[in-house]
Short mmCIF file of C-alpha atoms in Angstrom, two decimals:
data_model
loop_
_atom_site.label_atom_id
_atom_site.label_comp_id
_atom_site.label_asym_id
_atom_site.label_seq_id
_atom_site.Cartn_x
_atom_site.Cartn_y
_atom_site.Cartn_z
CA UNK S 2 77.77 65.13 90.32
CA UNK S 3 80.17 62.45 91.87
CA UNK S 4 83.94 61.85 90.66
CA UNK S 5 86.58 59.92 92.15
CA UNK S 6 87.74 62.33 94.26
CA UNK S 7 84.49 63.61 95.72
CA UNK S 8 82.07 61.27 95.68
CA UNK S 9 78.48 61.24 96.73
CA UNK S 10 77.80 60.25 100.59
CA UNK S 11 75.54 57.45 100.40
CA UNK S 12 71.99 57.70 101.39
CA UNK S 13 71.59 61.03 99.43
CA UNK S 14 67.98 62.11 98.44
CA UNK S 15 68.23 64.55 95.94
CA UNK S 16 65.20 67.09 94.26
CA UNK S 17 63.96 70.00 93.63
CA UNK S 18 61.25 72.26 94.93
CA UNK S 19 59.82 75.88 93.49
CA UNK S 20 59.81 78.87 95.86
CA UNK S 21 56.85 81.16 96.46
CA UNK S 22 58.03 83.35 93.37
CA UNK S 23 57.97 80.42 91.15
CA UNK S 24 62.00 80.05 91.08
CA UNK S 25 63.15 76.22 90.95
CA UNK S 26 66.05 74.98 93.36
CA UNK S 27 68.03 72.14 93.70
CA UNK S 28 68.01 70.37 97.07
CA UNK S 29 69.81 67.04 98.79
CA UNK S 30 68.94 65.45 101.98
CA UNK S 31 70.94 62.78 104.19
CA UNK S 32 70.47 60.81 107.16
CA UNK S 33 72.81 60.55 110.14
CA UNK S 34 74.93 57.53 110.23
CA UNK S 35 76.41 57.11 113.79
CA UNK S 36 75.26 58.49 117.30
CA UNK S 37 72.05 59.09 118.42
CA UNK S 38 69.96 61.56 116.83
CA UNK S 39 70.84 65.34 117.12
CA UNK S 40 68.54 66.95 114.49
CA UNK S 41 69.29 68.55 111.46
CA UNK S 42 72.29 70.53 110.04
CA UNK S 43 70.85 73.07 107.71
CA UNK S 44 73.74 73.64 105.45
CA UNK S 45 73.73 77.28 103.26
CA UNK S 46 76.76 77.76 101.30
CA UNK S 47 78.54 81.29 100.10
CA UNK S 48 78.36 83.07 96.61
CA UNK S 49 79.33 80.67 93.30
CA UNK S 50 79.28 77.68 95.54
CA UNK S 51 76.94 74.21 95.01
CA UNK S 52 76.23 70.99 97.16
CA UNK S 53 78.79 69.01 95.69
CA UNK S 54 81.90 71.11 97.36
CA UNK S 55 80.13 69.95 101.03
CA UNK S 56 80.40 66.62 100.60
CA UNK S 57 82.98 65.93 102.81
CA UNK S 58 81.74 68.21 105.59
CA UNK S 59 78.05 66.62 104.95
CA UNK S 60 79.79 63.34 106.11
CA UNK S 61 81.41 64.89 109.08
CA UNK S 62 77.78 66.60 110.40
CA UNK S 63 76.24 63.12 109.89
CA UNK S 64 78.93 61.15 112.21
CA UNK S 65 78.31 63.80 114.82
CA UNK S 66 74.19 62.40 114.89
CA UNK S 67 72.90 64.71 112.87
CA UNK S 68 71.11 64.25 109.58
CA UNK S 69 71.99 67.52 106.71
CA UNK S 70 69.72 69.34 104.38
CA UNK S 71 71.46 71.69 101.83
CA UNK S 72 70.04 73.52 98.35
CA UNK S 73 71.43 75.76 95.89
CA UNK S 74 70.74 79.44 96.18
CA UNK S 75 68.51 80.64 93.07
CA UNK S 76 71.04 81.49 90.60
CA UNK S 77 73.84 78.94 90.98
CA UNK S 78 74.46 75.19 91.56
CA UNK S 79 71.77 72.94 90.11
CA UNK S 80 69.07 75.63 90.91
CA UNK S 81 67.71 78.56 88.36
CA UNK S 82 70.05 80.48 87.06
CA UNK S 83 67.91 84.27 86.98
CA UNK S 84 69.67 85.54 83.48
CA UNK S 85 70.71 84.92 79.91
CA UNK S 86 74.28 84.32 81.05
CA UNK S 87 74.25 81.56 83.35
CA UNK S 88 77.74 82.11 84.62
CA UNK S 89 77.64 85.59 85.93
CA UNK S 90 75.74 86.10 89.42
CA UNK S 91 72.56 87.95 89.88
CA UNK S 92 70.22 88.03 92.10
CA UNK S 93 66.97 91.23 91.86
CA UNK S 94 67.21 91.93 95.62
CA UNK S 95 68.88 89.99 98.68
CA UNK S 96 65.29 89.92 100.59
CA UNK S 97 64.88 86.75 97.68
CA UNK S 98 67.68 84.73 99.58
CA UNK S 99 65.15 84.68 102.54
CA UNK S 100 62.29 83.51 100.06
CA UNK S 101 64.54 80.48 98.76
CA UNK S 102 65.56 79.95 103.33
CA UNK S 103 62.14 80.35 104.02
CA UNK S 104 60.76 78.19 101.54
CA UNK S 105 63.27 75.75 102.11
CA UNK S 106 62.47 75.13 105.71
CA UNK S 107 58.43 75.01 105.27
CA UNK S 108 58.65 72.90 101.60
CA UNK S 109 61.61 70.09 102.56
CA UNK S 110 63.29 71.23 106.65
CA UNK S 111 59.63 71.13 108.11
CA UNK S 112 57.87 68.26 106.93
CA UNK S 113 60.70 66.01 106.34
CA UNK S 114 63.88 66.30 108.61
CA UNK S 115 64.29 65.48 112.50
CA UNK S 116 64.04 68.44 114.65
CA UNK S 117 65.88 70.59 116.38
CA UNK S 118 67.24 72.55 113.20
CA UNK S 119 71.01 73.89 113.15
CA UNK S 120 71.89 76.76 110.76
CA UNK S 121 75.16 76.91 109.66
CA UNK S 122 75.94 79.44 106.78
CA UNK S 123 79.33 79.99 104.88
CA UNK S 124 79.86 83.70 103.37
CA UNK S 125 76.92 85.14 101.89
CA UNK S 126 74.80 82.39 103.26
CA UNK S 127 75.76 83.70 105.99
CA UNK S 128 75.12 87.19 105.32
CA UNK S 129 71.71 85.43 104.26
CA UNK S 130 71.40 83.41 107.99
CA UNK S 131 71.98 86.69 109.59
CA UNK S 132 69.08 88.39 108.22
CA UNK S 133 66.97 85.11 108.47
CA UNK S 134 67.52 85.55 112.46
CA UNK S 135 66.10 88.71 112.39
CA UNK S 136 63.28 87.67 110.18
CA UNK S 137 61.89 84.66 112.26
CA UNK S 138 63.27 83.48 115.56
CA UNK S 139 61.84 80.58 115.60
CA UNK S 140 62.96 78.80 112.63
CA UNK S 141 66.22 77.47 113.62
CA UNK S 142 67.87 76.82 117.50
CA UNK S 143 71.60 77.38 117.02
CA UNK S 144 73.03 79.11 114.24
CA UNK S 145 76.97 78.71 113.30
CA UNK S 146 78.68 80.83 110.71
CA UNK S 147 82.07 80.91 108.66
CA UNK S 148 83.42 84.52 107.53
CA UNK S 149 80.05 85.56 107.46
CA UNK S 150 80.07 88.13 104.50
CA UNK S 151 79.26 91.41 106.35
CA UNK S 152 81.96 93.63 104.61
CA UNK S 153 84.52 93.17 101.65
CA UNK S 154 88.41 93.37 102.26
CA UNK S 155 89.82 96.44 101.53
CA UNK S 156 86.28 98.28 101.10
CA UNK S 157 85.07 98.52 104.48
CA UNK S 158 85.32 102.62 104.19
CA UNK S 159 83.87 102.72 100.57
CA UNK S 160 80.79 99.91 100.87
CA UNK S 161 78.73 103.13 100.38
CA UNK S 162 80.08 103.96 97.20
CA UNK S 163 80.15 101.08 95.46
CA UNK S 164 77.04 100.65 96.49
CA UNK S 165 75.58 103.95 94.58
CA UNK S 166 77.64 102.59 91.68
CA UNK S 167 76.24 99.52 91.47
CA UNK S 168 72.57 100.76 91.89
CA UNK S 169 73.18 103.07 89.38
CA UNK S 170 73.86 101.18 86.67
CA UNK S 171 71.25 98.76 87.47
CA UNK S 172 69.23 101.72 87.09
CA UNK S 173 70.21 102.50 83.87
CA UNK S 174 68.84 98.74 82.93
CA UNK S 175 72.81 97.21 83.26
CA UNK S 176 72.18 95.46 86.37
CA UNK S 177 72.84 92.25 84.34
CA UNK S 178 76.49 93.40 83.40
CA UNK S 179 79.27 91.24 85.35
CA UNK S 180 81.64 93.04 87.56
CA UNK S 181 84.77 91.45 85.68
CA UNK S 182 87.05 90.46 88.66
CA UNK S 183 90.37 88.28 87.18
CA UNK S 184 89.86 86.25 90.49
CA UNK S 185 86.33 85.10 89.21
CA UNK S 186 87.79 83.26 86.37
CA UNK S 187 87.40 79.24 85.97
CA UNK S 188 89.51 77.92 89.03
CA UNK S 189 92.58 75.73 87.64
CA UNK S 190 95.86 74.49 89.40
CA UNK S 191 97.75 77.35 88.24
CA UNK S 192 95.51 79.46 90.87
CA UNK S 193 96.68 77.32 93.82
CA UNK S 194 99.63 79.27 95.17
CA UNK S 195 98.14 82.42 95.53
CA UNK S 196 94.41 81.73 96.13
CA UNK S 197 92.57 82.84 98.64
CA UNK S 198 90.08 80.24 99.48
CA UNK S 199 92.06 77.29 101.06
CA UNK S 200 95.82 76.30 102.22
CA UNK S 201 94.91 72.93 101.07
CA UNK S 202 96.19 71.85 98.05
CA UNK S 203 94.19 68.29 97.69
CA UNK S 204 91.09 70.46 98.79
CA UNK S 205 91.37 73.32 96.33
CA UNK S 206 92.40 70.36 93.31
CA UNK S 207 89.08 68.84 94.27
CA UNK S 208 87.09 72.03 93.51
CA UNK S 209 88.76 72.51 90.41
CA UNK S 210 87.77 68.75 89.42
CA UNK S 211 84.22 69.17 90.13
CA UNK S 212 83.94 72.38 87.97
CA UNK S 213 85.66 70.84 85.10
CA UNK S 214 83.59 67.34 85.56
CA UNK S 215 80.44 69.95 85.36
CA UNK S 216 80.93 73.75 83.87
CA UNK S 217 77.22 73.76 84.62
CA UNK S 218 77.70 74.61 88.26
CA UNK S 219 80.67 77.66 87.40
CA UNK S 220 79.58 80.86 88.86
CA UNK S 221 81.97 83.85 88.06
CA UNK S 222 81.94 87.18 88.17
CA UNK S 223 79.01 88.96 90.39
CA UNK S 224 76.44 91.16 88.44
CA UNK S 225 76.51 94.86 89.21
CA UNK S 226 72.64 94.34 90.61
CA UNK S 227 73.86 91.38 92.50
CA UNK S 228 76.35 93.65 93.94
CA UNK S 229 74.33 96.61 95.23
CA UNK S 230 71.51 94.47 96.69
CA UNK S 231 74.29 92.23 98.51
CA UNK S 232 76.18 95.44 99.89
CA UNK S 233 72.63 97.39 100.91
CA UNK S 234 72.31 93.85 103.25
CA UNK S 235 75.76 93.98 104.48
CA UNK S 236 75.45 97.79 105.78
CA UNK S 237 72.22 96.40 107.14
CA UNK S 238 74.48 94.43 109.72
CA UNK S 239 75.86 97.90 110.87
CA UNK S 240 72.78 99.46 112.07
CA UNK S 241 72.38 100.04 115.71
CA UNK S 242 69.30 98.02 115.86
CA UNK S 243 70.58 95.10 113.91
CA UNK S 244 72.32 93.16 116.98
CA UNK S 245 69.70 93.53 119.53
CA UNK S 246 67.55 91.80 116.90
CA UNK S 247 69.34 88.76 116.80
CA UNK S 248 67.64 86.51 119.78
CA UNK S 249 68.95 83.01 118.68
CA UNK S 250 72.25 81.82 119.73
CA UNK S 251 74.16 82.59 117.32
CA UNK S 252 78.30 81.45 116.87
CA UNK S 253 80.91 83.48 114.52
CA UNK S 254 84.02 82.27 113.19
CA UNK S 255 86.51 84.35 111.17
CA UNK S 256 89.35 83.99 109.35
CA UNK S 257 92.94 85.07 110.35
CA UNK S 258 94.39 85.34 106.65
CA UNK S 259 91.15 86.50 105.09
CA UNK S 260 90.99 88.54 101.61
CA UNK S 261 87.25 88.06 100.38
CA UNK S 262 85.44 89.09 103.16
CA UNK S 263 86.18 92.03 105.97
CA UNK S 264 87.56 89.58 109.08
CA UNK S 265 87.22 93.68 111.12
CA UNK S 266 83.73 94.11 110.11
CA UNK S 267 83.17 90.14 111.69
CA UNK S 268 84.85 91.36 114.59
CA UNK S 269 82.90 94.35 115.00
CA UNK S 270 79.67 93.16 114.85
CA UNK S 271 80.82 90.04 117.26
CA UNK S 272 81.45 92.85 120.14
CA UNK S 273 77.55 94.12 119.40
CA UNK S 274 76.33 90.62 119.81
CA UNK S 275 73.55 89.68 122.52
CA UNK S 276 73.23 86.42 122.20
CA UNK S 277 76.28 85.17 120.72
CA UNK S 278 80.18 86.32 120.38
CA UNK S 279 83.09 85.30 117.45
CA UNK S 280 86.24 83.86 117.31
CA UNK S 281 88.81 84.26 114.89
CA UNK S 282 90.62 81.16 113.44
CA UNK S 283 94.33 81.51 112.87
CA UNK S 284 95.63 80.73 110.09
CA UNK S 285 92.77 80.11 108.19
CA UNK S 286 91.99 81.73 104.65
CA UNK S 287 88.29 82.35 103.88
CA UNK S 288 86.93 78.68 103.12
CA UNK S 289 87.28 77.10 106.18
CA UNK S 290 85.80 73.98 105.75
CA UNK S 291 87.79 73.27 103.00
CA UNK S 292 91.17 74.17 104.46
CA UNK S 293 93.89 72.27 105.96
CA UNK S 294 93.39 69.67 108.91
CA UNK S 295 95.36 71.42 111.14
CA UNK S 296 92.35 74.54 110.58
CA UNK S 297 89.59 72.67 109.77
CA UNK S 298 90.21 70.79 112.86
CA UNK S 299 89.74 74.00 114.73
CA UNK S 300 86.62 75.18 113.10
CA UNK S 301 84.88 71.23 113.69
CA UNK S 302 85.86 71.61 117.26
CA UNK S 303 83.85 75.00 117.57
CA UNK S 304 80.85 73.20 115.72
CA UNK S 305 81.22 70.64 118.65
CA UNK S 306 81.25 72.95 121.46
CA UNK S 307 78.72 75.06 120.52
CA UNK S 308 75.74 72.72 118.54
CA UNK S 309 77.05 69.03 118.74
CA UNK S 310 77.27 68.86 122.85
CA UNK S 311 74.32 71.29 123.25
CA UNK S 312 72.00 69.30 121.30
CA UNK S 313 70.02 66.69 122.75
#
């Protein structure tokens, strides 16, 4: 999808490929276009989100050297959508977003991208990259997250009970139900002043414009089976264990005026770290590469420092 105010970068390869469990995803590639070569920049993006919101960032990894590969989770974007209602989001266990990583880097990352790879995971993708470090150290050589989503704001005390609500009714065969949120409605300008996503009004206009130029890629409201496999993986993060199996250097950044994700639960698990630490990012709200220069400037900067001069 390209519109005036977002349009595609040029050079753009775009397809699909089916994961081991027969689920269909959308991916896009790019080449670098200045520097010498770095690698790759393995973009993953957070809950409800699609390619077309990175477009701008795409074009900043690829002036730092590095060529970008990017898909759509299975159940939003261009990729499957798992139910009848193609606007709520489900997903039958979070293990399956480290079938669609997985697959990803052996179908398209492997055989078709310059090495090293960089992971760099917004939100649940990175919740997702997390667990993919524990999984296989060797896939990736850096890894670089925004607002990871290891807790919810507000809920870090009750994670535990929402998630025995949430299994519950999937038990009951209602795992498909949406979790009706009013901040899960189609974005629109009216939203601006008081969302939580982005200080940046040009920034947040452009989402809106690439929802309306395709209601195909609107995501909403989470299902309540999305929800209880998503919280069993975030209270996986707060194991004892869970740190010391991280052997990859690994980057955190969080956001000072955060209300999606749980900026204390970042923080927390950034003091367990072994081979990596956190910084928090003032001023920021939860998107931070789509906020304000100013921010986003700051967040580019720690990219930089920590995979852009450290790669060969």
């Amino acid at each position: 999808m390209s519109i005036p105010t977002n349009p595609v970068p040029e050079g753009a390869r775009v397809g699909y490929f089916t994961t081991s469990d027969k689920v269909r995803l959308r991916y896009a590639l790019w080449p670098k276009t200045e520097g010498p070569q770095r690698g790759t920049v393995c973009l993953v993006q957070g809950r409800t989100e699609y390619i077309e919101k990175y477009f701008e960032t795409i074009a900043d990894f690829r002036k730092r050297g590095f060529a970008v590969a990017t898909f759509d989770w299975r159940g939003q974007g261009g990729s499957d959508r798992l139910i009848g209602n193609p606007h709520v989001g489900y997903v039958d266990r979070f293990e399956d977003y480290w079938t669609d990583l997985r697959c990803f880097h052996a179908e398209i990352l492997l055989p078709d991208c310059p090495p090293p790879f960089y992971l760099v995971g917004h939100s649940m993708g990175g919740l997702a990259s997390l667990i993919a470090t524990t999984r296989d150290r060797m896939m990736f050589d850096r890894v670089f997250l925004s607002a990871p989503m290891v807790g919810l704001h507000g809920l870090d005390h009750s994670l535990h009970r929402w998630a025995a609500v949430a299994e519950t009714i999937s038990f009951m065969g209602l795992g498909h139900l949406p979790l009706k949120r009013k901040g899960d409605r189609r974005p629109d300008e009216s939203m601006y002043p008081d969302n939580p996503l982005t200080s940046d009004m040009l920034r947040y206009k452009r989402m809106v414009e690439t929802i309306r130029a395709d209601d195909g890629l609107y995501v909403g409201s989470p299902s309540f089976r999305w929800l209880g496999a998503a919280i069993r993986a975030m209270l996986e993060t707060r194991q004892d264990r869970f740190p010391g199996e991280i052997r990859i250097p690994l980057l955190i950044l969080a956001a000072a005026r955060e209300r999606i994700v749980s900026t204390p639960a970042i923080e927390q698990l950034g003091l367990r770290l072994r081979t990596g630490r956190h910084m928090v990012i003032a001023s920021s709200r939860h998107e931070m590469f789509m906020e304000a220069d100013p921010v986003r400037g700051q967040v580019l900067a720690a990219f930089d420092a920590f995979i852009t001069e450290q790669s060969r």
